[in-house]
GROMACS .gro file of C-alpha atoms in nm:
model
  190
    1UNK     CA    1   2.677   0.353   0.265
    2UNK     CA    2   2.987   0.570   0.232
    3UNK     CA    3   3.208   0.263   0.192
    4UNK     CA    4   2.973   0.125  -0.076
    5UNK     CA    5   2.967   0.456  -0.261
    6UNK     CA    6   3.344   0.452  -0.316
    7UNK     CA    7   3.308   0.175  -0.574
    8UNK     CA    8   2.937   0.175  -0.654
    9UNK     CA    9   2.865   0.541  -0.733
   10UNK     CA   10   2.605   0.468  -1.003
   11UNK     CA   11   2.401   0.243  -0.775
   12UNK     CA   12   2.440   0.491  -0.489
   13UNK     CA   13   2.309   0.779  -0.701
   14UNK     CA   14   2.009   0.574  -0.818
   15UNK     CA   15   1.931   0.472  -0.460
   16UNK     CA   16   1.988   0.820  -0.317
   17UNK     CA   17   1.751   0.973  -0.574
   18UNK     CA   18   1.490   0.701  -0.523
   19UNK     CA   19   1.246   0.577  -0.263
   20UNK     CA   20   1.509   0.366  -0.082
   21UNK     CA   21   1.742   0.661  -0.010
   22UNK     CA   22   1.707   0.619   0.367
   23UNK     CA   23   1.762   0.243   0.365
   24UNK     CA   24   2.117   0.125   0.435
   25UNK     CA   25   2.279  -0.092   0.170
   26UNK     CA   26   2.331  -0.376   0.420
   27UNK     CA   27   1.956  -0.393   0.489
   28UNK     CA   28   1.915  -0.563   0.152
   29UNK     CA   29   2.267  -0.687   0.070
   30UNK     CA   30   2.361  -0.819   0.414
   31UNK     CA   31   2.679  -0.751   0.614
   32UNK     CA   32   2.947  -0.626   0.379
   33UNK     CA   33   3.240  -0.513   0.594
   34UNK     CA   34   3.467  -0.787   0.460
   35UNK     CA   35   3.388  -0.686   0.103
   36UNK     CA   36   3.436  -0.315   0.182
   37UNK     CA   37   3.779  -0.393   0.332
   38UNK     CA   38   3.886  -0.628   0.052
   39UNK     CA   39   3.718  -0.619  -0.288
   40UNK     CA   40   3.830  -0.978  -0.349
   41UNK     CA   41   3.645  -1.102  -0.041
   42UNK     CA   42   3.305  -1.263  -0.075
   43UNK     CA   43   3.066  -1.032  -0.258
   44UNK     CA   44   2.751  -0.910  -0.080
   45UNK     CA   45   2.439  -1.104  -0.168
   46UNK     CA   46   2.210  -0.968  -0.435
   47UNK     CA   47   1.851  -0.960  -0.313
   48UNK     CA   48   1.681  -1.148  -0.594
   49UNK     CA   49   1.410  -1.346  -0.420
   50UNK     CA   50   1.056  -1.221  -0.379
   51UNK     CA   51   1.077  -1.266  -0.002
   52UNK     CA   52   1.361  -1.010   0.016
   53UNK     CA   53   1.123  -0.733  -0.092
   54UNK     CA   54   0.813  -0.871   0.076
   55UNK     CA   55   0.987  -0.857   0.415
   56UNK     CA   56   0.917  -0.483   0.403
   57UNK     CA   57   0.655  -0.449   0.131
   58UNK     CA   58   0.429  -0.750   0.191
   59UNK     CA   59   0.094  -0.636   0.331
   60UNK     CA   60   0.101  -0.593   0.708
   61UNK     CA   61  -0.176  -0.403   0.890
   62UNK     CA   62   0.074  -0.272   1.146
   63UNK     CA   63   0.255  -0.063   0.886
   64UNK     CA   64   0.167   0.306   0.857
   65UNK     CA   65  -0.109   0.413   0.620
   66UNK     CA   66   0.033   0.487   0.279
   67UNK     CA   67   0.343   0.269   0.321
   68UNK     CA   68   0.398   0.095  -0.016
   69UNK     CA   69   0.267  -0.257   0.033
   70UNK     CA   70   0.150  -0.527  -0.202
   71UNK     CA   71  -0.070  -0.824  -0.152
   72UNK     CA   72   0.158  -1.108  -0.268
   73UNK     CA   73  -0.140  -1.324  -0.361
   74UNK     CA   74  -0.270  -1.055  -0.600
   75UNK     CA   75   0.047  -0.878  -0.714
   76UNK     CA   76   0.225  -1.090  -0.973
   77UNK     CA   77   0.236  -1.413  -0.770
   78UNK     CA   78   0.548  -1.620  -0.829
   79UNK     CA   79   0.738  -1.340  -1.006
   80UNK     CA   80   1.058  -1.193  -0.869
   81UNK     CA   81   1.020  -0.826  -0.778
   82UNK     CA   82   1.341  -0.732  -0.961
   83UNK     CA   83   1.189  -0.854  -1.288
   84UNK     CA   84   0.986  -0.529  -1.289
   85UNK     CA   85   1.141  -0.306  -1.021
   86UNK     CA   86   1.492  -0.165  -0.982
   87UNK     CA   87   1.585  -0.242  -0.621
   88UNK     CA   88   1.768   0.087  -0.580
   89UNK     CA   89   1.475   0.294  -0.708
   90UNK     CA   90   1.169   0.065  -0.703
   91UNK     CA   91   0.920   0.288  -0.881
   92UNK     CA   92   0.653   0.069  -1.037
   93UNK     CA   93   0.691   0.038  -1.415
   94UNK     CA   94   0.318   0.104  -1.439
   95UNK     CA   95   0.109   0.272  -1.175
   96UNK     CA   96  -0.179   0.050  -1.058
   97UNK     CA   97  -0.511   0.182  -1.181
   98UNK     CA   98  -0.730  -0.027  -0.954
   99UNK     CA   99  -0.741   0.012  -0.577
  100UNK     CA  100  -0.687  -0.363  -0.540
  101UNK     CA  101  -0.337  -0.325  -0.686
  102UNK     CA  102  -0.222  -0.210  -0.341
  103UNK     CA  103  -0.526  -0.275  -0.123
  104UNK     CA  104  -0.590  -0.638  -0.213
  105UNK     CA  105  -0.685  -0.753   0.134
  106UNK     CA  106  -0.944  -0.475   0.170
  107UNK     CA  107  -1.076  -0.554  -0.178
  108UNK     CA  108  -1.111  -0.926  -0.095
  109UNK     CA  109  -1.289  -0.845   0.232
  110UNK     CA  110  -1.515  -0.591   0.061
  111UNK     CA  111  -1.599  -0.852  -0.204
  112UNK     CA  112  -1.780  -1.048   0.070
  113UNK     CA  113  -1.968  -0.745   0.201
  114UNK     CA  114  -2.294  -0.588   0.094
  115UNK     CA  115  -2.086  -0.311  -0.065
  116UNK     CA  116  -1.903  -0.545  -0.306
  117UNK     CA  117  -2.034  -0.379  -0.622
  118UNK     CA  118  -1.976  -0.025  -0.495
  119UNK     CA  119  -1.674   0.149  -0.653
  120UNK     CA  120  -1.426   0.275  -0.392
  121UNK     CA  121  -1.460   0.631  -0.526
  122UNK     CA  122  -1.828   0.637  -0.425
  123UNK     CA  123  -1.718   0.672  -0.062
  124UNK     CA  124  -1.352   0.779  -0.084
  125UNK     CA  125  -1.200   1.079  -0.259
  126UNK     CA  126  -0.863   0.982  -0.403
  127UNK     CA  127  -0.630   1.238  -0.554
  128UNK     CA  128  -0.429   1.129  -0.859
  129UNK     CA  129  -0.110   1.189  -0.662
  130UNK     CA  130  -0.203   0.899  -0.433
  131UNK     CA  131  -0.132   0.656  -0.716
  132UNK     CA  132   0.236   0.758  -0.740
  133UNK     CA  133   0.307   0.894  -0.391
  134UNK     CA  134   0.058   0.720  -0.160
  135UNK     CA  135   0.173   0.876   0.167
  136UNK     CA  136   0.156   1.231   0.036
  137UNK     CA  137  -0.211   1.215  -0.065
  138UNK     CA  138  -0.416   0.975   0.143
  139UNK     CA  139  -0.771   0.883   0.035
  140UNK     CA  140  -1.042   1.050   0.238
  141UNK     CA  141  -1.288   0.873   0.462
  142UNK     CA  142  -1.644   1.002   0.446
  143UNK     CA  143  -1.653   1.324   0.646
  144UNK     CA  144  -2.025   1.335   0.701
  145UNK     CA  145  -2.316   1.101   0.763
  146UNK     CA  146  -2.472   1.217   0.437
  147UNK     CA  147  -2.221   1.011   0.235
  148UNK     CA  148  -2.380   0.690   0.367
  149UNK     CA  149  -2.720   0.859   0.365
  150UNK     CA  150  -2.709   0.884  -0.014
  151UNK     CA  151  -2.795   0.514  -0.012
  152UNK     CA  152  -2.919   0.441   0.340
  153UNK     CA  153  -3.142   0.737   0.435
  154UNK     CA  154  -3.518   0.658   0.426
  155UNK     CA  155  -3.566   0.883   0.121
  156UNK     CA  156  -3.275   0.728  -0.077
  157UNK     CA  157  -3.366   0.569  -0.409
  158UNK     CA  158  -3.111   0.284  -0.406
  159UNK     CA  159  -3.329  -0.029  -0.413
  160UNK     CA  160  -3.058  -0.263  -0.283
  161UNK     CA  161  -2.971  -0.034   0.009
  162UNK     CA  162  -3.334   0.032   0.099
  163UNK     CA  163  -3.331  -0.286   0.307
  164UNK     CA  164  -3.086  -0.112   0.541
  165UNK     CA  165  -3.227   0.238   0.579
  166UNK     CA  166  -3.133   0.448   0.878
  167UNK     CA  167  -3.289   0.763   1.018
  168UNK     CA  168  -2.978   0.980   1.025
  169UNK     CA  169  -3.146   1.231   1.255
  170UNK     CA  170  -3.197   0.981   1.538
  171UNK     CA  171  -2.940   0.704   1.481
  172UNK     CA  172  -2.584   0.745   1.608
  173UNK     CA  173  -2.594   1.102   1.730
  174UNK     CA  174  -2.316   1.306   1.573
  175UNK     CA  175  -2.088   1.014   1.489
  176UNK     CA  176  -1.984   0.963   1.127
  177UNK     CA  177  -2.112   0.619   1.023
  178UNK     CA  178  -1.769   0.457   0.980
  179UNK     CA  179  -1.685   0.530   1.344
  180UNK     CA  180  -1.921   0.243   1.437
  181UNK     CA  181  -1.967   0.055   1.108
  182UNK     CA  182  -1.688  -0.068   0.880
  183UNK     CA  183  -1.830  -0.078   0.529
  184UNK     CA  184  -1.573  -0.327   0.398
  185UNK     CA  185  -1.667  -0.608   0.638
  186UNK     CA  186  -1.937  -0.861   0.545
  187UNK     CA  187  -2.134  -0.791   0.862
  188UNK     CA  188  -2.068  -0.416   0.852
  189UNK     CA  189  -1.993  -0.381   1.224
  190UNK     CA  190  -1.660  -0.289   1.383
   0.00000   0.00000   0.00000
């Protein structure tokens, strides 16, 4: 990065101030030693294709929670990432307002479940900061059995959920419901 900075100070400053500050220039531009040694040598490649960004930011369940990922089938399919994002500081031009903007795979799975019509915020608390800095403010998972009990306890008034009532006092001991049941799946079991 130091060799790049000698000639590309503006780009370096944008990158250093942005989300990609810890990513080496060659991660995106490829090996550049020849160019750094001789400015007339072949120029480093400019990552312009969608796949360049999706190599790191395409949805992958093995990535840490909160890592900025997009579902390429939902997020502007066919468009180049650089048409909206600056590669050195890729802050979205507009923060997604729907959970599916970043969590498309979960949204598509949930759409097949019995909870399809349920807004995410009915079960998860999401701070506003999560929309701009996802890793610094993760959504909560229900912390008590009563969250699911609002719909699934025998005395709940939700007509649709009344087909799946559970006696919270005797079912599951002290486990929180999501420790055994995954509400996003169509069958609801882990």
